[in-house]
C-alpha cells in the first residue's frame, strides 16, 4: 500500500504560533514559509500520515503477556520491560516509566489530529458538504479507536458496577494548544466513544478512498469490539453481523502455506516471505500499523508461547520458525512487509460473533463461527471442527483462538483483562525461568499500565491521577 498511499507530513506551525496562540498580538501573523491548511485535501492528508496518525503502540501488553520474546540484553537495558515480562509486582513501574512511552504519546498525537479535522474541516474549501461530513466522520472513528486503546491500557477494565466512579484517561476534544481537559470516568470515555462512532455512521461511505479511511463496516466492527468489552453482548452481536454483511472474507492461510511450503518447511532457511497481513489483505475493515509504520518483520515469540498454537496451524507456521542463536532459542519472524496490528479485521469480528453467541446460549452457532475461522488456518490433514454443547467450553475454545489470531495487537490484553473478571474463565499465567517459577494472577495490579511520568509531571491544562499504585 505504500506505493498507493503516500506518507504525508505537514508542519502545523499555525497551530502553535498563530491560530491557537493565547497571545492576540500574534493572530494574523503568518511566519515566513508556513502554510495554513484551507482546502479539505489539506486536512484529509492527515489521515494518510501513517507515521504520526496511524500507529498503535501497545508494546507493554505483548511483553506482559509474554507474547513477545525478550533477550537477556532487553531485560538488562529496559527495566520497565523486565518488570512486566517477569511479572515483578514489587517493581515501581510508575518510576520506571519515566520516558516518552509510546502508547500514550502516539495515541494522543493521533487524537489531536482527529480533533483538528473535526474542528476545522467544516470550513474547509474546494469540497462538497458531503465530503466535509465524510472526513469528519472518519476522524471521529479513528479518535474513538485511539481512546479504546488508551482506556484498555491505562485504566481498569470496564465493569458496569464501578465504571461511573473509576477514572480512565484524559478526554481531549480540542486541538487547541493548552486547551483544558478532564480525566473522565471509564463510563464517560466509553459513552464518548460510542456516541462519536454512532453519530459518524450516517456520514461514513460504504467504500473508502483508502484502507486508512474508515467506512461504515469499520464503524460496525469497532462498535462490536467496544460493546463486547462492556459485556453488552446483544449490541456487540448486532454490530458484528452488520460488519460481516458488508465484508466477511477470511484469508486462507492453508493456501498461503501450500504456496510457500518448501520455504516454510525448510528448517535451515530463514528467508522471509511476503506478509499477507498488509494494506491489501482481504480481511481488513481498516488498516493501522503497530509500533512501527515501515516495512519490517514481526517480533519474535517465546518457545512457551508458540506451544499454545494448535497443531497444524498454517498461520503460525507461516509467520514464525524455531531458531537458536547462541544461548537463545525462540521462534523468529519469517514474514516481511506490513502488519495490521492496529485496525479491524473480519477475523476479529467472526470471533466477537462467536463469543456473543456462546454467551447467549447459541453454542452451535458460536462453534460454526469459530470453525469458519479455524478451517482457513488449520492444515487440511490436521483439521477437525471443534465440537461442544457447553457454553463455557465453547468460550475457552474461542478465547484460545482469539489470543492466537490477534497476537501482537491490543486485543489479547484487553480480552484477558475482561475474562479475568469471571471465575470460570480467569487464568493465572505461569512460567519457569532458571529453575524459578513466576506467575501472573488474574487480580494482579500489573494488568493496568501506569501513565508515563512525563505525562503526570507535565499535565498541561488539566490533571492526571495515576490509576495504579506501581
Tab-separated table of C-alpha atoms in Angstrom:
chain	number	residue	atom	x	y	z
A	1	UNK	CA	0.000	0.000	0.000
A	2	UNK	CA	2.976	2.299	0.372
A	3	UNK	CA	3.017	2.575	-3.397
A	4	UNK	CA	-0.605	3.723	-3.272
A	5	UNK	CA	-0.784	5.765	-0.095
A	6	UNK	CA	1.898	8.394	0.281
A	7	UNK	CA	3.081	9.244	3.754
A	8	UNK	CA	2.462	12.964	4.053
A	9	UNK	CA	3.810	15.094	6.898
A	10	UNK	CA	2.724	18.668	7.449
A	11	UNK	CA	4.391	21.096	9.809
A	12	UNK	CA	1.497	22.766	11.547
A	13	UNK	CA	3.195	25.983	12.513
A	14	UNK	CA	-0.140	27.731	12.581
A	15	UNK	CA	-1.363	25.633	15.493
A	16	UNK	CA	1.417	26.635	17.793
A	17	UNK	CA	2.109	30.196	16.727
A	18	UNK	CA	-0.915	31.690	15.026
A	19	UNK	CA	-4.441	30.406	15.159
A	20	UNK	CA	-4.281	28.769	18.577
A	21	UNK	CA	-1.916	31.173	20.267
A	22	UNK	CA	-3.117	32.641	23.550
A	23	UNK	CA	-1.484	35.927	22.577
A	24	UNK	CA	-3.778	38.018	20.387
A	25	UNK	CA	-0.778	40.018	19.145
A	26	UNK	CA	0.266	37.040	17.065
A	27	UNK	CA	-3.090	36.444	15.435
A	28	UNK	CA	-2.983	37.073	11.723
A	29	UNK	CA	0.797	36.992	11.574
A	30	UNK	CA	1.923	34.248	9.197
A	31	UNK	CA	5.524	33.112	9.752
A	32	UNK	CA	7.569	33.037	6.581
A	33	UNK	CA	7.303	29.630	4.897
A	34	UNK	CA	4.326	28.485	6.983
A	35	UNK	CA	1.264	27.002	5.353
A	36	UNK	CA	-2.198	27.256	6.835
A	37	UNK	CA	-4.429	24.415	5.600
A	38	UNK	CA	-7.583	25.694	3.968
A	39	UNK	CA	-8.637	23.023	1.465
A	40	UNK	CA	-10.300	19.810	2.578
A	41	UNK	CA	-7.474	17.922	0.857
A	42	UNK	CA	-5.062	19.522	3.328
A	43	UNK	CA	-6.990	18.035	6.254
A	44	UNK	CA	-7.621	14.711	4.552
A	45	UNK	CA	-3.848	14.332	4.154
A	46	UNK	CA	-3.513	13.933	7.922
A	47	UNK	CA	-5.317	10.594	7.784
A	48	UNK	CA	-2.798	9.443	5.184
A	49	UNK	CA	0.086	10.384	7.504
A	50	UNK	CA	0.816	6.860	8.640
A	51	UNK	CA	3.778	7.572	10.899
A	52	UNK	CA	2.054	10.190	13.036
A	53	UNK	CA	-1.590	9.202	12.923
A	54	UNK	CA	-1.940	5.533	12.007
A	55	UNK	CA	0.400	3.883	14.520
A	56	UNK	CA	-0.786	1.906	17.542
A	57	UNK	CA	1.981	1.200	20.050
A	58	UNK	CA	0.925	-1.330	22.691
A	59	UNK	CA	4.368	-2.806	23.287
A	60	UNK	CA	3.947	-3.409	27.018
A	61	UNK	CA	0.803	-5.503	26.558
A	62	UNK	CA	2.660	-8.028	24.397
A	63	UNK	CA	5.526	-8.022	26.888
A	64	UNK	CA	3.257	-8.615	29.896
A	65	UNK	CA	1.518	-11.491	28.116
A	66	UNK	CA	4.928	-12.903	27.130
A	67	UNK	CA	3.742	-12.879	23.525
A	68	UNK	CA	6.971	-11.160	22.564
A	69	UNK	CA	10.345	-12.762	23.190
A	70	UNK	CA	12.823	-10.638	25.135
A	71	UNK	CA	16.533	-11.322	25.216
A	72	UNK	CA	18.741	-11.001	28.268
A	73	UNK	CA	20.044	-7.722	26.887
A	74	UNK	CA	16.474	-6.411	26.531
A	75	UNK	CA	15.827	-7.257	30.176
A	76	UNK	CA	19.023	-5.569	31.263
A	77	UNK	CA	18.544	-2.411	29.227
A	78	UNK	CA	14.805	-1.774	29.755
A	79	UNK	CA	13.796	-2.062	33.430
A	80	UNK	CA	10.122	-1.397	32.689
A	81	UNK	CA	10.127	-4.197	30.118
A	82	UNK	CA	11.728	-6.517	32.672
A	83	UNK	CA	9.167	-5.654	35.337
A	84	UNK	CA	6.293	-6.568	33.020
A	85	UNK	CA	7.960	-9.560	31.353
A	86	UNK	CA	8.994	-11.130	34.664
A	87	UNK	CA	5.701	-10.200	36.371
A	88	UNK	CA	7.524	-8.350	39.123
A	89	UNK	CA	4.808	-6.942	41.370
A	90	UNK	CA	7.383	-5.316	43.639
A	91	UNK	CA	8.706	-3.076	40.852
A	92	UNK	CA	7.617	0.554	40.875
A	93	UNK	CA	6.577	0.830	37.239
A	94	UNK	CA	5.420	4.417	37.793
A	95	UNK	CA	9.012	5.405	38.451
A	96	UNK	CA	10.386	3.120	35.735
A	97	UNK	CA	8.022	4.575	33.151
A	98	UNK	CA	9.892	7.865	33.018
A	99	UNK	CA	10.383	8.207	29.278
A	100	UNK	CA	8.095	9.162	26.412
A	101	UNK	CA	6.206	5.874	26.457
A	102	UNK	CA	4.693	5.177	23.059
A	103	UNK	CA	1.090	4.211	23.705
A	104	UNK	CA	0.289	7.482	25.454
A	105	UNK	CA	2.077	9.964	23.236
A	106	UNK	CA	1.376	8.301	19.895
A	107	UNK	CA	-2.316	7.871	20.726
A	108	UNK	CA	-2.798	11.452	21.852
A	109	UNK	CA	-0.953	12.755	18.813
A	110	UNK	CA	-3.459	10.901	16.628
A	111	UNK	CA	-6.357	12.175	18.763
A	112	UNK	CA	-5.096	15.739	18.375
A	113	UNK	CA	-5.033	15.313	14.605
A	114	UNK	CA	-8.577	13.945	14.626
A	115	UNK	CA	-9.708	16.889	16.749
A	116	UNK	CA	-8.045	19.218	14.281
A	117	UNK	CA	-10.041	17.713	11.419
A	118	UNK	CA	-13.306	17.719	13.368
A	119	UNK	CA	-12.851	21.372	14.378
A	120	UNK	CA	-11.609	22.802	11.097
A	121	UNK	CA	-12.981	20.680	8.256
A	122	UNK	CA	-16.432	22.330	8.483
A	123	UNK	CA	-14.927	25.493	6.969
A	124	UNK	CA	-12.568	23.788	4.520
A	125	UNK	CA	-12.735	24.857	0.890
A	126	UNK	CA	-12.713	23.140	-2.505
A	127	UNK	CA	-15.091	20.359	-1.490
A	128	UNK	CA	-18.730	19.474	-1.164
A	129	UNK	CA	-20.670	19.376	2.093
A	130	UNK	CA	-20.820	15.594	1.780
A	131	UNK	CA	-17.044	15.382	1.505
A	132	UNK	CA	-16.637	17.545	4.609
A	133	UNK	CA	-19.046	15.392	6.603
A	134	UNK	CA	-17.354	12.198	5.459
A	135	UNK	CA	-13.909	13.324	6.592
A	136	UNK	CA	-15.223	14.499	9.957
A	137	UNK	CA	-16.976	11.160	10.470
A	138	UNK	CA	-13.798	9.249	9.628
A	139	UNK	CA	-11.821	11.328	12.126
A	140	UNK	CA	-14.405	10.536	14.816
A	141	UNK	CA	-13.972	6.793	14.240
A	142	UNK	CA	-10.177	6.965	14.342
A	143	UNK	CA	-10.298	9.094	17.501
A	144	UNK	CA	-12.561	6.553	19.190
A	145	UNK	CA	-10.220	3.724	18.213
A	146	UNK	CA	-7.322	5.568	19.857
A	147	UNK	CA	-9.349	6.132	23.014
A	148	UNK	CA	-10.216	2.437	23.133
A	149	UNK	CA	-6.514	1.572	23.155
A	150	UNK	CA	-5.807	4.132	25.877
A	151	UNK	CA	-8.618	3.170	28.224
A	152	UNK	CA	-7.814	-0.522	27.900
A	153	UNK	CA	-4.158	0.192	28.616
A	154	UNK	CA	-4.110	2.769	31.413
A	155	UNK	CA	-7.453	2.253	33.175
A	156	UNK	CA	-9.167	-0.623	34.906
A	157	UNK	CA	-11.198	-2.997	32.800
A	158	UNK	CA	-14.802	-1.921	32.190
A	159	UNK	CA	-17.138	-3.077	34.943
A	160	UNK	CA	-20.646	-1.648	34.930
A	161	UNK	CA	-20.765	-1.569	38.734
A	162	UNK	CA	-17.742	0.743	39.043
A	163	UNK	CA	-17.322	2.332	35.614
A	164	UNK	CA	-19.085	5.531	36.695
A	165	UNK	CA	-16.712	6.132	39.615
A	166	UNK	CA	-13.288	4.913	38.488
A	167	UNK	CA	-11.110	7.234	36.454
A	168	UNK	CA	-9.931	6.399	32.954
A	169	UNK	CA	-7.835	8.687	30.743
A	170	UNK	CA	-7.858	12.368	29.756
A	171	UNK	CA	-10.688	13.168	27.354
A	172	UNK	CA	-9.401	15.825	24.996
A	173	UNK	CA	-11.873	17.162	22.468
A	174	UNK	CA	-9.918	20.125	21.108
A	175	UNK	CA	-6.734	20.536	19.079
A	176	UNK	CA	-6.157	23.983	20.586
A	177	UNK	CA	-2.761	24.178	22.255
A	178	UNK	CA	-3.142	24.058	26.053
A	179	UNK	CA	-6.897	23.507	25.837
A	180	UNK	CA	-8.404	22.431	29.178
A	181	UNK	CA	-9.246	18.764	29.577
A	182	UNK	CA	-10.634	16.379	32.154
A	183	UNK	CA	-9.629	12.871	33.178
A	184	UNK	CA	-13.056	11.287	32.894
A	185	UNK	CA	-14.525	8.103	34.315
A	186	UNK	CA	-14.404	4.793	32.489
A	187	UNK	CA	-18.122	5.091	31.754
A	188	UNK	CA	-17.692	8.569	30.311
A	189	UNK	CA	-14.927	7.526	27.933
A	190	UNK	CA	-16.962	4.543	26.683
A	191	UNK	CA	-20.028	6.749	26.265
A	192	UNK	CA	-17.944	9.220	24.274
A	193	UNK	CA	-16.528	6.507	22.005
A	194	UNK	CA	-19.924	5.002	21.310
A	195	UNK	CA	-21.614	8.344	20.669
A	196	UNK	CA	-18.829	9.535	18.360
A	197	UNK	CA	-18.984	6.433	16.189
A	198	UNK	CA	-22.760	6.107	16.184
A	199	UNK	CA	-23.072	9.792	15.205
A	200	UNK	CA	-20.467	9.260	12.483
A	201	UNK	CA	-22.239	6.323	10.848
A	202	UNK	CA	-24.685	8.357	8.809
A	203	UNK	CA	-21.838	10.201	7.063
A	204	UNK	CA	-19.458	7.298	6.527
A	205	UNK	CA	-19.151	5.898	3.000
A	206	UNK	CA	-19.788	2.291	2.068
A	207	UNK	CA	-16.404	2.240	0.324
A	208	UNK	CA	-13.445	4.346	1.474
A	209	UNK	CA	-10.842	6.181	-0.570
A	210	UNK	CA	-8.154	4.003	1.027
A	211	UNK	CA	-7.936	1.337	3.702
A	212	UNK	CA	-6.668	4.021	6.097
A	213	UNK	CA	-10.046	5.767	5.888
A	214	UNK	CA	-12.821	4.160	7.975
A	215	UNK	CA	-16.114	3.301	6.317
A	216	UNK	CA	-19.450	2.024	7.621
A	217	UNK	CA	-18.170	-1.526	8.055
A	218	UNK	CA	-15.233	-0.215	10.086
A	219	UNK	CA	-17.635	1.582	12.400
A	220	UNK	CA	-19.805	-1.508	12.861
A	221	UNK	CA	-16.720	-3.617	13.620
A	222	UNK	CA	-15.471	-1.091	16.167
A	223	UNK	CA	-18.871	-0.868	17.857
A	224	UNK	CA	-18.880	-4.662	18.095
A	225	UNK	CA	-15.433	-4.545	19.749
A	226	UNK	CA	-16.479	-1.791	22.138
A	227	UNK	CA	-19.777	-3.334	23.196
A	228	UNK	CA	-18.094	-6.701	23.721
A	229	UNK	CA	-15.585	-5.071	26.063
A	230	UNK	CA	-18.515	-3.650	28.020
A	231	UNK	CA	-20.232	-7.028	28.249
A	232	UNK	CA	-23.182	-5.851	26.151
A	233	UNK	CA	-23.367	-8.971	24.036
A	234	UNK	CA	-26.590	-8.357	22.133
A	235	UNK	CA	-25.322	-4.965	20.950
A	236	UNK	CA	-21.936	-6.423	20.073
A	237	UNK	CA	-23.517	-9.259	18.113
A	238	UNK	CA	-25.832	-6.925	16.189
A	239	UNK	CA	-22.904	-4.760	15.072
A	240	UNK	CA	-20.745	-7.771	14.269
A	241	UNK	CA	-23.482	-9.061	11.976
A	242	UNK	CA	-23.734	-5.669	10.261
A	243	UNK	CA	-19.985	-5.603	9.650
A	244	UNK	CA	-19.982	-9.146	8.283
A	245	UNK	CA	-22.872	-8.316	5.956
A	246	UNK	CA	-20.548	-5.823	4.280
A	247	UNK	CA	-17.367	-7.899	4.386
A	248	UNK	CA	-16.910	-11.446	5.638
A	249	UNK	CA	-13.933	-12.773	3.661
A	250	UNK	CA	-11.247	-14.636	5.593
A	251	UNK	CA	-7.718	-15.055	4.285
A	252	UNK	CA	-6.858	-18.700	3.536
A	253	UNK	CA	-3.629	-19.364	5.397
A	254	UNK	CA	-3.674	-23.023	4.373
A	255	UNK	CA	-3.417	-21.924	0.731
A	256	UNK	CA	-0.629	-19.485	1.627
A	257	UNK	CA	1.185	-22.307	3.372
A	258	UNK	CA	0.799	-24.569	0.337
A	259	UNK	CA	2.189	-21.860	-1.949
A	260	UNK	CA	5.231	-21.336	0.287
A	261	UNK	CA	5.554	-24.851	1.649
A	262	UNK	CA	9.155	-25.504	0.571
A	263	UNK	CA	10.408	-22.362	2.302
A	264	UNK	CA	8.232	-22.773	5.389
A	265	UNK	CA	9.199	-26.404	5.960
A	266	UNK	CA	12.929	-25.910	5.383
A	267	UNK	CA	14.283	-25.830	8.965
A	268	UNK	CA	17.607	-24.348	7.903
A	269	UNK	CA	16.322	-21.436	5.838
A	270	UNK	CA	15.159	-18.160	7.307
A	271	UNK	CA	14.466	-16.359	4.060
A	272	UNK	CA	11.325	-14.318	4.614
A	273	UNK	CA	8.113	-14.494	2.613
A	274	UNK	CA	5.844	-11.512	1.957
A	275	UNK	CA	3.299	-10.635	4.636
A	276	UNK	CA	-0.323	-11.133	3.552
A	277	UNK	CA	-1.396	-9.023	6.546
A	278	UNK	CA	-0.726	-5.640	4.973
A	279	UNK	CA	-2.786	-2.920	3.335
A	280	UNK	CA	-4.356	-5.186	0.721
A	281	UNK	CA	-5.451	-8.029	2.993
A	282	UNK	CA	-8.929	-9.267	2.155
A	283	UNK	CA	-9.704	-9.227	5.894
A	284	UNK	CA	-9.196	-5.507	6.501
A	285	UNK	CA	-12.018	-3.221	7.518
A	286	UNK	CA	-9.351	-0.598	8.064
A	287	UNK	CA	-5.588	-0.645	8.474
A	288	UNK	CA	-3.423	0.788	11.231
A	289	UNK	CA	0.204	-0.028	11.937
A	290	UNK	CA	1.679	-1.328	15.157
A	291	UNK	CA	4.537	0.487	16.871
A	292	UNK	CA	6.297	0.968	13.524
A	293	UNK	CA	4.959	2.188	10.197
A	294	UNK	CA	7.658	0.968	7.845
A	295	UNK	CA	8.074	-2.416	6.178
A	296	UNK	CA	9.684	-4.837	8.589
A	297	UNK	CA	9.369	-8.227	10.269
A	298	UNK	CA	7.217	-9.316	13.170
A	299	UNK	CA	8.575	-9.607	16.683
A	300	UNK	CA	9.981	-12.959	17.781
A	301	UNK	CA	7.952	-15.028	20.230
A	302	UNK	CA	8.987	-17.303	23.124
A	303	UNK	CA	9.043	-21.079	22.736
A	304	UNK	CA	6.470	-21.463	25.524
A	305	UNK	CA	4.086	-19.077	23.768
A	306	UNK	CA	4.439	-20.939	20.475
A	307	UNK	CA	3.260	-24.112	22.213
A	308	UNK	CA	-0.216	-22.633	22.694
A	309	UNK	CA	-0.967	-22.607	18.959
A	310	UNK	CA	-2.966	-25.513	17.571
A	311	UNK	CA	-1.143	-28.358	15.811
A	312	UNK	CA	-1.268	-27.767	12.080
A	313	UNK	CA	-1.806	-24.015	12.415
A	314	UNK	CA	-0.678	-22.782	8.985
A	315	UNK	CA	-0.955	-19.151	10.075
A	316	UNK	CA	1.527	-19.716	12.873
A	317	UNK	CA	3.876	-21.852	10.762
A	318	UNK	CA	3.864	-19.215	8.029
A	319	UNK	CA	4.817	-16.457	10.474
A	320	UNK	CA	7.428	-17.947	12.803
A	321	UNK	CA	10.120	-20.621	12.775
A	322	UNK	CA	12.183	-22.112	15.593
A	323	UNK	CA	15.701	-20.723	15.771
A	324	UNK	CA	18.672	-20.885	18.122
A	325	UNK	CA	21.221	-18.085	18.210
A	326	UNK	CA	23.953	-18.610	20.782
A	327	UNK	CA	22.229	-19.487	24.042
A	328	UNK	CA	18.832	-18.100	22.961
A	329	UNK	CA	16.142	-20.282	21.390
A	330	UNK	CA	12.944	-18.656	20.186
A	331	UNK	CA	10.564	-18.507	17.231
A	332	UNK	CA	11.811	-15.950	14.737
A	333	UNK	CA	9.683	-13.980	12.315
A	334	UNK	CA	9.540	-15.348	8.766
A	335	UNK	CA	7.360	-12.667	7.176
A	336	UNK	CA	8.369	-9.258	5.912
A	337	UNK	CA	6.228	-6.296	4.966
A	338	UNK	CA	3.306	-4.609	6.707
A	339	UNK	CA	1.059	-5.888	9.505
A	340	UNK	CA	-2.394	-4.700	10.513
A	341	UNK	CA	-1.855	-4.628	14.267
A	342	UNK	CA	-3.999	-1.565	14.943
A	343	UNK	CA	-7.009	-1.810	12.651
A	344	UNK	CA	-10.069	-4.046	12.460
A	345	UNK	CA	-10.405	-7.304	10.539
A	346	UNK	CA	-13.000	-9.897	9.657
A	347	UNK	CA	-11.183	-12.447	11.841
A	348	UNK	CA	-11.782	-10.365	14.949
A	349	UNK	CA	-15.427	-9.814	14.067
A	350	UNK	CA	-16.063	-13.533	13.470
A	351	UNK	CA	-14.629	-14.230	16.921
A	352	UNK	CA	-16.669	-11.438	18.514
A	353	UNK	CA	-19.728	-13.019	16.931
A	354	UNK	CA	-18.709	-16.445	18.218
A	355	UNK	CA	-18.285	-15.207	21.799
A	356	UNK	CA	-21.572	-13.330	21.797
A	357	UNK	CA	-23.438	-16.379	20.502
A	358	UNK	CA	-21.848	-18.612	23.143
A	359	UNK	CA	-22.757	-16.168	25.894
A	360	UNK	CA	-26.378	-16.045	24.752
A	361	UNK	CA	-26.808	-19.812	24.689
A	362	UNK	CA	-26.396	-20.357	20.948
A	363	UNK	CA	-23.453	-22.689	21.330
A	364	UNK	CA	-23.708	-24.498	18.000
A	365	UNK	CA	-23.848	-21.212	16.094
A	366	UNK	CA	-20.889	-20.000	18.119
A	367	UNK	CA	-18.877	-23.060	17.141
A	368	UNK	CA	-19.846	-22.562	13.499
A	369	UNK	CA	-18.442	-19.021	13.593
A	370	UNK	CA	-15.283	-20.210	15.349
A	371	UNK	CA	-14.738	-23.083	12.935
A	372	UNK	CA	-15.258	-20.756	9.974
A	373	UNK	CA	-12.002	-19.095	11.076
A	374	UNK	CA	-10.178	-22.292	12.018
A	375	UNK	CA	-10.778	-24.077	8.711
A	376	UNK	CA	-8.830	-21.298	6.990
A	377	UNK	CA	-5.945	-21.783	9.435
A	378	UNK	CA	-5.532	-25.456	10.261
A	379	UNK	CA	-3.947	-27.611	7.566
A	380	UNK	CA	-6.456	-29.972	5.916
A	381	UNK	CA	-4.563	-33.076	7.032
A	382	UNK	CA	-4.976	-31.998	10.650
A	383	UNK	CA	-8.212	-30.015	10.745
A	384	UNK	CA	-11.169	-31.250	12.739
A	385	UNK	CA	-14.073	-28.986	13.708
A	386	UNK	CA	-14.238	-28.195	17.399
A	387	UNK	CA	-17.455	-29.547	18.870
A	388	UNK	CA	-19.178	-28.876	22.190
A	389	UNK	CA	-22.616	-28.193	23.599
A	390	UNK	CA	-21.256	-26.489	26.717
A	391	UNK	CA	-21.072	-22.691	26.662
A	392	UNK	CA	-18.036	-22.418	28.960
A	393	UNK	CA	-16.087	-24.941	26.909
A	394	UNK	CA	-17.032	-23.033	23.751
A	395	UNK	CA	-15.800	-19.786	25.314
A	396	UNK	CA	-12.477	-21.375	26.210
A	397	UNK	CA	-12.035	-22.539	22.601
A	398	UNK	CA	-12.853	-19.033	21.380
A	399	UNK	CA	-10.520	-17.414	23.919
A	400	UNK	CA	-7.576	-19.548	22.837
A	401	UNK	CA	-8.182	-18.976	19.137
A	402	UNK	CA	-8.658	-15.234	19.515
A	403	UNK	CA	-5.492	-14.794	21.596
A	404	UNK	CA	-3.527	-16.561	18.855
A	405	UNK	CA	-5.226	-14.850	15.926
A	406	UNK	CA	-4.823	-11.319	17.298
A	407	UNK	CA	-1.382	-11.734	18.858
A	408	UNK	CA	0.710	-8.524	18.827
A	409	UNK	CA	-2.428	-6.351	18.913
A	410	UNK	CA	-4.055	-4.777	21.971
A	411	UNK	CA	-6.925	-7.275	21.954
A	412	UNK	CA	-5.355	-10.311	23.725
A	413	UNK	CA	-4.518	-7.971	26.623
A	414	UNK	CA	-7.906	-6.239	26.607
A	415	UNK	CA	-9.733	-9.561	26.334
A	416	UNK	CA	-7.723	-11.270	29.075
A	417	UNK	CA	-8.471	-8.435	31.489
A	418	UNK	CA	-12.148	-8.847	30.687
A	419	UNK	CA	-12.117	-12.631	31.043
A	420	UNK	CA	-10.191	-12.354	34.317
A	421	UNK	CA	-13.341	-10.944	35.946
A	422	UNK	CA	-15.051	-14.342	35.568
A	423	UNK	CA	-14.092	-17.220	37.843
A	424	UNK	CA	-14.581	-19.903	35.178
A	425	UNK	CA	-12.523	-18.020	32.581
A	426	UNK	CA	-9.838	-16.296	34.683
A	427	UNK	CA	-6.310	-17.504	34.086
A	428	UNK	CA	-3.105	-17.460	36.112
A	429	UNK	CA	-0.073	-17.244	33.828
A	430	UNK	CA	2.972	-19.251	34.916
A	431	UNK	CA	6.485	-19.891	33.640
A	432	UNK	CA	9.747	-21.330	34.875
A	433	UNK	CA	12.967	-19.392	34.285
A	434	UNK	CA	16.291	-20.651	35.649
A	435	UNK	CA	14.526	-23.065	37.955
A	436	UNK	CA	12.299	-20.363	39.457
A	437	UNK	CA	8.548	-20.329	38.898
A	438	UNK	CA	6.947	-16.977	38.101
A	439	UNK	CA	3.227	-16.268	37.976
A	440	UNK	CA	0.792	-13.542	36.987
A	441	UNK	CA	-2.552	-13.730	38.767
A	442	UNK	CA	-5.866	-12.522	37.307
A	443	UNK	CA	-6.079	-9.890	40.059
A	444	UNK	CA	-2.547	-8.518	39.704
A	445	UNK	CA	-2.158	-4.733	39.505
A	446	UNK	CA	0.142	-5.356	36.540
A	447	UNK	CA	-2.953	-5.633	34.329
A	448	UNK	CA	-3.209	-1.835	34.400
A	449	UNK	CA	-0.334	0.124	32.879
A	450	UNK	CA	0.925	3.297	34.614
A	451	UNK	CA	0.740	6.644	32.858
A	452	UNK	CA	4.175	7.884	31.730
A	453	UNK	CA	5.821	10.015	34.375
A	454	UNK	CA	6.313	12.731	31.780
A	455	UNK	CA	2.546	12.981	31.343
A	456	UNK	CA	1.718	13.195	35.047
A	457	UNK	CA	4.549	15.649	35.783
A	458	UNK	CA	3.724	17.880	32.803
A	459	UNK	CA	-0.016	17.561	32.584
A	460	UNK	CA	-0.802	20.812	30.789
A	461	UNK	CA	-4.167	22.462	31.422
A	462	UNK	CA	-5.649	19.624	33.431
A	463	UNK	CA	-4.674	16.951	35.920
A	464	UNK	CA	-3.912	13.246	35.683
A	465	UNK	CA	-4.329	10.782	38.544
A	466	UNK	CA	-2.452	7.500	38.272
A	467	UNK	CA	-4.828	4.535	38.023
A	468	UNK	CA	-2.326	2.124	39.575
A	469	UNK	CA	-0.030	2.495	42.593
A	470	UNK	CA	3.040	0.970	40.947
